[in-house]
Each structure stands twice: as structure tokens, then as C-alpha cells.
mmCIF file of C-alpha atoms in Angstrom:
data_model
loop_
_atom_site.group_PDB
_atom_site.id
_atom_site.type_symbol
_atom_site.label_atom_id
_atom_site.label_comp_id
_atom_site.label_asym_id
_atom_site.label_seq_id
_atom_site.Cartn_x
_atom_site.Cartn_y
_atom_site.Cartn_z
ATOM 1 C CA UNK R 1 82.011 107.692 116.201
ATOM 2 C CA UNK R 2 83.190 108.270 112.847
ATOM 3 C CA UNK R 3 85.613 106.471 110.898
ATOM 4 C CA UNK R 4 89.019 107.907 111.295
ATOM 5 C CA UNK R 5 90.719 110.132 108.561
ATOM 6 C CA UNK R 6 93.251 108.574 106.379
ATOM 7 C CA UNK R 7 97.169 109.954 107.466
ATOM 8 C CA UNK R 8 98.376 112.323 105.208
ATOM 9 C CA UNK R 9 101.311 111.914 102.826
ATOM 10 C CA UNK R 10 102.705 108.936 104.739
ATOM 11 C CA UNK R 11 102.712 105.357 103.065
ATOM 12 C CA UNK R 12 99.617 103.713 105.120
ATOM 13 C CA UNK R 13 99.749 99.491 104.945
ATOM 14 C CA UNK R 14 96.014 98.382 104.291
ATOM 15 C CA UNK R 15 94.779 95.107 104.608
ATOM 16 C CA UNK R 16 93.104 92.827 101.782
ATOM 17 C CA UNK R 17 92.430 89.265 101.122
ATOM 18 C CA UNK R 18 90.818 87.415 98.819
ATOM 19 C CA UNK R 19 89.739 83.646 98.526
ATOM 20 C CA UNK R 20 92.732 81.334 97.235
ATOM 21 C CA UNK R 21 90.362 79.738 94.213
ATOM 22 C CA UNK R 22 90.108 83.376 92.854
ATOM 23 C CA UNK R 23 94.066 84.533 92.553
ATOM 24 C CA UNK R 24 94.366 85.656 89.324
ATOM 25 C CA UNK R 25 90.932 85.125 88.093
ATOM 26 C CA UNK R 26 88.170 87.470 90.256
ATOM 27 C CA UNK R 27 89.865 90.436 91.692
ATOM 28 C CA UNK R 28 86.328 91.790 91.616
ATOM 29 C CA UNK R 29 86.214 89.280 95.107
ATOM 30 C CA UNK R 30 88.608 91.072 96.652
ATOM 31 C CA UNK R 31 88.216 92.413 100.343
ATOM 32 C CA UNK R 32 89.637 95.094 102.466
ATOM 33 C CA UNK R 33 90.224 95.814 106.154
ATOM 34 C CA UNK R 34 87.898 99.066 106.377
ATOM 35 C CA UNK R 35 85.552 100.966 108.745
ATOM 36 C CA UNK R 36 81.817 101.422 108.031
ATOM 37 C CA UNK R 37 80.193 105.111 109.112
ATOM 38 C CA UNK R 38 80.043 103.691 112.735
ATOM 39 C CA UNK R 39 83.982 103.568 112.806
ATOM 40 C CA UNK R 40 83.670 99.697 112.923
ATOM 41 C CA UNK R 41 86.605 97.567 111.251
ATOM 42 C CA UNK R 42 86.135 94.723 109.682
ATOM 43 C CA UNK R 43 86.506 92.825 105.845
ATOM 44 C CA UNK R 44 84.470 94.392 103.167
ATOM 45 C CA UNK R 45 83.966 93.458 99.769
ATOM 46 C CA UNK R 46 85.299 95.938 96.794
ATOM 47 C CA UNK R 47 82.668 98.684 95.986
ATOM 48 C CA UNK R 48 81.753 98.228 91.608
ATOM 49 C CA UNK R 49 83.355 100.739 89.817
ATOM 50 C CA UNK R 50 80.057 102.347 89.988
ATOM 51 C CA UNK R 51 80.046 103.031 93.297
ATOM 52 C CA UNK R 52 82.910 104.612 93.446
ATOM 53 C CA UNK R 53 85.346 100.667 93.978
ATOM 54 C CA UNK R 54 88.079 101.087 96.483
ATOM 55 C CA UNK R 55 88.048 105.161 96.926
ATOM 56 C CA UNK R 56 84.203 104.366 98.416
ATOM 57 C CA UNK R 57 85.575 102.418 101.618
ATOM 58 C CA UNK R 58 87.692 103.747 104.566
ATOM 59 C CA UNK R 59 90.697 101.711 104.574
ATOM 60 C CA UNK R 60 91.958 100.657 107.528
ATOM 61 C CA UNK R 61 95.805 102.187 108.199
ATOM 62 C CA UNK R 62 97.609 99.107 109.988
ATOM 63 C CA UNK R 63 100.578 101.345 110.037
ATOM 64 C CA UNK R 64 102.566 104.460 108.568
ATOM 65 C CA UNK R 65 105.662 104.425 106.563
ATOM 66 C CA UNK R 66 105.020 101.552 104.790
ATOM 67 C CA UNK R 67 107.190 100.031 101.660
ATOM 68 C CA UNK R 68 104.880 100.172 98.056
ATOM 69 C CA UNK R 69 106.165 96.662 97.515
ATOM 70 C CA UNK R 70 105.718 93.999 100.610
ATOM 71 C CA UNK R 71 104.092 90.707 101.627
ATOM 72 C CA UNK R 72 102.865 89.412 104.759
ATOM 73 C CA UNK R 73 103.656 85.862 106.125
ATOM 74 C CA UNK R 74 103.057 83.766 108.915
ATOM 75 C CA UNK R 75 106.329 82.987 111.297
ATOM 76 C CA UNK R 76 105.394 79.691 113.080
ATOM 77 C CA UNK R 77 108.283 79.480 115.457
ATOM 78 C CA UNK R 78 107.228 82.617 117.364
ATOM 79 C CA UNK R 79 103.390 82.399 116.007
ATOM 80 C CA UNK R 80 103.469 85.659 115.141
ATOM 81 C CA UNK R 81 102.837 87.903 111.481
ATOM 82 C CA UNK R 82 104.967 89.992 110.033
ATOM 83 C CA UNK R 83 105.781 92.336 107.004
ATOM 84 C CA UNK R 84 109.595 93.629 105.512
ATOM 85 C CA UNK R 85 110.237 96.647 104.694
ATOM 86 C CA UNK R 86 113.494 98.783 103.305
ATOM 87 C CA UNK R 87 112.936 102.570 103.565
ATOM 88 C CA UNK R 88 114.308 104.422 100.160
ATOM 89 C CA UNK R 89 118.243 105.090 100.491
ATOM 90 C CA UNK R 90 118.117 103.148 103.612
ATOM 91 C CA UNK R 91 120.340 99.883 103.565
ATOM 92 C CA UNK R 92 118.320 99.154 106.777
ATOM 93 C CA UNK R 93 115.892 95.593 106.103
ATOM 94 C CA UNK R 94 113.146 95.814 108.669
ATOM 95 C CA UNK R 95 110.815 93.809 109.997
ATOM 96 C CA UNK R 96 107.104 94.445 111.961
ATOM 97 C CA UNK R 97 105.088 91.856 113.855
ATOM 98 C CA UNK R 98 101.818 91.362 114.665
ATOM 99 C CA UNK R 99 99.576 88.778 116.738
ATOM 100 C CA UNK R 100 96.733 89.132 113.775
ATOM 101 C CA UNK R 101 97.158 90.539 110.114
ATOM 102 C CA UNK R 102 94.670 93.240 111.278
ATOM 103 C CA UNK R 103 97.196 94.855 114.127
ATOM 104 C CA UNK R 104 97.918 96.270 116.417
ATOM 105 C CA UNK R 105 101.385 95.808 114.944
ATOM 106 C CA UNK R 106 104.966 96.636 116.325
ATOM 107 C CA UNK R 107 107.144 99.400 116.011
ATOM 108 C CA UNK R 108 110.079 98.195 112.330
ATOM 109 C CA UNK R 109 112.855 96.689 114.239
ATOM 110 C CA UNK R 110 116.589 96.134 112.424
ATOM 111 C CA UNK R 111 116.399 92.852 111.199
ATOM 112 C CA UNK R 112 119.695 93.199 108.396
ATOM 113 C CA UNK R 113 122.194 95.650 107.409
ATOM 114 C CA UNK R 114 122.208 95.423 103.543
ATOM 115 C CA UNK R 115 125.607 95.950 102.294
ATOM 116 C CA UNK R 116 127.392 97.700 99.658
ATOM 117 C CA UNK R 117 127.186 97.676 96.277
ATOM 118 C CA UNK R 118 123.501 97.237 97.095
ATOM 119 C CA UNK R 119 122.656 100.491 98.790
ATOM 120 C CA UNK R 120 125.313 103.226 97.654
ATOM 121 C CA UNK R 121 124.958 106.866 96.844
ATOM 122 C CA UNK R 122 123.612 105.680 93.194
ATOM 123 C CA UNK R 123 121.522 102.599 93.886
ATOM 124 C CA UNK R 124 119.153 101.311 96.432
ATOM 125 C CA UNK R 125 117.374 97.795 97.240
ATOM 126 C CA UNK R 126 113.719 97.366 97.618
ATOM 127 C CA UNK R 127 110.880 94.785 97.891
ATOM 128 C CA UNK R 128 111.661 92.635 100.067
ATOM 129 C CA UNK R 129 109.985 88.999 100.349
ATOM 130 C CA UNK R 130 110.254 86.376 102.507
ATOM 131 C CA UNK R 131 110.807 82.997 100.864
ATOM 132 C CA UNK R 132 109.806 80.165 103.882
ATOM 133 C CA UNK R 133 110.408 77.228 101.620
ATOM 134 C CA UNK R 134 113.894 77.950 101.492
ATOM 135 C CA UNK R 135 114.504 78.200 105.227
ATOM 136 C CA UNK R 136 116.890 75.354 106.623
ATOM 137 C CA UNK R 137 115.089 76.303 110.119
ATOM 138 C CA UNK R 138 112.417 77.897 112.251
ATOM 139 C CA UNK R 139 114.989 80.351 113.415
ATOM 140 C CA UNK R 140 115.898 81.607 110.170
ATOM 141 C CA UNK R 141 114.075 83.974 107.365
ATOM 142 C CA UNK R 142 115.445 83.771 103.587
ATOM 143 C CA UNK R 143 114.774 87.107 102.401
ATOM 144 C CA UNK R 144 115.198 88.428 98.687
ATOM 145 C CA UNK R 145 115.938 92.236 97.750
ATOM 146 C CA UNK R 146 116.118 93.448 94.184
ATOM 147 C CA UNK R 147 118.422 96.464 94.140
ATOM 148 C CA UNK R 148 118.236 99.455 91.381
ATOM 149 C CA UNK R 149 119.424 102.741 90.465
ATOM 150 C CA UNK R 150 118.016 105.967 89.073
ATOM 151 C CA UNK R 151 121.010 106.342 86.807
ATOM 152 C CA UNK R 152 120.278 103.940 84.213
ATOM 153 C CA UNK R 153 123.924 103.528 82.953
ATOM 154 C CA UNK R 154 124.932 102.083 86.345
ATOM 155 C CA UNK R 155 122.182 99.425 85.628
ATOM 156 C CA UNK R 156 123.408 98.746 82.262
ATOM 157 C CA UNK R 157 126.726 98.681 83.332
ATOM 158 C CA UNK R 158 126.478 96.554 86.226
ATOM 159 C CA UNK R 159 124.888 92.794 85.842
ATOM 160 C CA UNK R 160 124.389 92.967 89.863
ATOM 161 C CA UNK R 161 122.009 95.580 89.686
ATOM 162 C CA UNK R 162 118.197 94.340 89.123
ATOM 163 C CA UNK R 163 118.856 91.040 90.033
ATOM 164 C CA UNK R 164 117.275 89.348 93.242
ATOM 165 C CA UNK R 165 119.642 89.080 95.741
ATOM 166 C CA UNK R 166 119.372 86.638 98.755
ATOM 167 C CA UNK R 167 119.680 86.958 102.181
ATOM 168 C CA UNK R 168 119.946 84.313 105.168
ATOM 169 C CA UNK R 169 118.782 85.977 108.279
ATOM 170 C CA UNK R 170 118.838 84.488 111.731
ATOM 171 C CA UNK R 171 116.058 85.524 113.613
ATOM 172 C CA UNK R 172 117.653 85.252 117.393
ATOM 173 C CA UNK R 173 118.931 89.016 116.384
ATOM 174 C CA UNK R 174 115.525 90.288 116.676
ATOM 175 C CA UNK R 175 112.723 90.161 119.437
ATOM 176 C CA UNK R 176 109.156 89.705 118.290
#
């Protein structure tokens, strides 16, 4: 079989990694989750420019509708992964899990309601990251959201705006 096309306009979450001693220094070491011509998955290293780097492999979609900005992490209480997301003009934080960081992974299930000012008819929050240090418990996620606005005199205007905001979620509201 052949490798399957890449979705269309939707957001698709790929998949790399690279080794720990090389953050910041050798993204040329970087791998991603991709298929070969067989339709095979598995890690591959980044292409040389030469060869055409990342546009030469078949990226692996995980899933559709992801955020631009996102992490994954490691919940040990339930053992499982997951990633955040918050859909543009959505005050809706979500959350997907997974068993591995290759998939299958789970429909986004409501994890938070962000509240106003945060998500209005002028502004909006985004990239949302997980922060497991901070966490007083297994049971809980502390979650960070920068919020924004396309009118640039509401961000001038308002200190809140473009400022990390914090969030203490419990995570007995949501089923992995």
C-alpha cells in the first residue's frame, strides 16, 4: 500500500522528537513520525535541504484540527499522553489522550471553560501548556493560556491581554 495522502486544509498534529543533548543545538537530528513508500510508520530522520528536508517525508497525521501552538506531556496518574488545545474564538480548553505519542488518540474532550475577558468578541486565548511542576497533585493539571486580540488598541489598552494566565484544573471532570 501506499502512504496515505495528507488531509486537506485541516490543522494535522505530526509527531517529532529529537535527542535531549541536542535541544537547541542540532535541529538537523531531528525526527518525524512518517510513512516510507510501503505505507509503514515509523521515526525518520530530517531529509538535507537537498533532498528536499521535511516536504520529502510523509508525515504522519496523529489527528485533525489541531492548535499551531501545543505540547505533549506525560500524565502519570492515569499513564496516559495527552495534548491541549483551544480552537480560535472558542473559550473551550481541550484536552486529547493517547496510550503512545504515536496514536491512536481520542476524540478533544472539555477539559475548562475559559472565561471572560479572556475570550470575548475582540480577544481570544491560545497556546496552551501544561506546567506539571506546579501541580499540588496527580489529579490536577496547571495549565497556562496567553490571550490576544486582533485589535491592537485593546492590547495596548488592557495590561491583561498578552500575559500568561493560569489555570488549576482538576482532572476528575474529564475521563481519559
Amino acid at each position: 500500500p501506499s502512504p496515505p495522502s495528507p488531509p486537506s486544509a485541516a490543522h494535522c498534529a505530526i509527531l517529532a522528537r529529537l535527542p535531549r543533548s541536542d535541544l537547541g543545538q542540532r535541529w538537523d537530528r531531528l525526527e518525524f513520525w512518517s510513512f516510507d513508500a510501503s505505507g509503514v510508520a515509523a521515526w525518520r530522520e530530517l531529509p538535507s535541504e537537498s533532498a528536499g528536508g521535511v516536504s520529502a517525508l510523509a508525515l504522519a497525521s496523529l489527528f485533525t484540527h489541531a492548535a499551531p501552538e501545543t505540547s505533549l506531556d506525560y500524565l502519570h496518574s492515569i499513564r496516559k499522553w495527552f495534548t491541549l488545545s483551544i480552537p480560535f474564538s472558542s473559550n473551550e480548553l481541550l484536552i486529547r489522550f493517547a496510550d503512545r505519542p504515536t496514536g491512536p488518540w481520542s476524540k478533544p474532550r472539555l477539559l475548562h471553560r475559559i472565561s471572560h475577558p479572556w475570550v470575548t468578541k475582540h480577544t481570544f486565548a491560545y497556546t496552551p501548556k501544561h506546567h506539571r511542576e506546579l501541580s499540588a497533585s496527580p489529579n490536577e493539571l496547571i495549565v497556562t493560556f496567553v490571550a490576544n486580540s486582533l485589535n491592537e488598541s485593546i492590547v495596548a489598552s488592557d495590561p491583561r491581554i498578552y500575559v500568561p494566565q493560569a489555570l488549576r484544573v482538576r482532572m476528575s471532570s474529564v475521563r481519559a
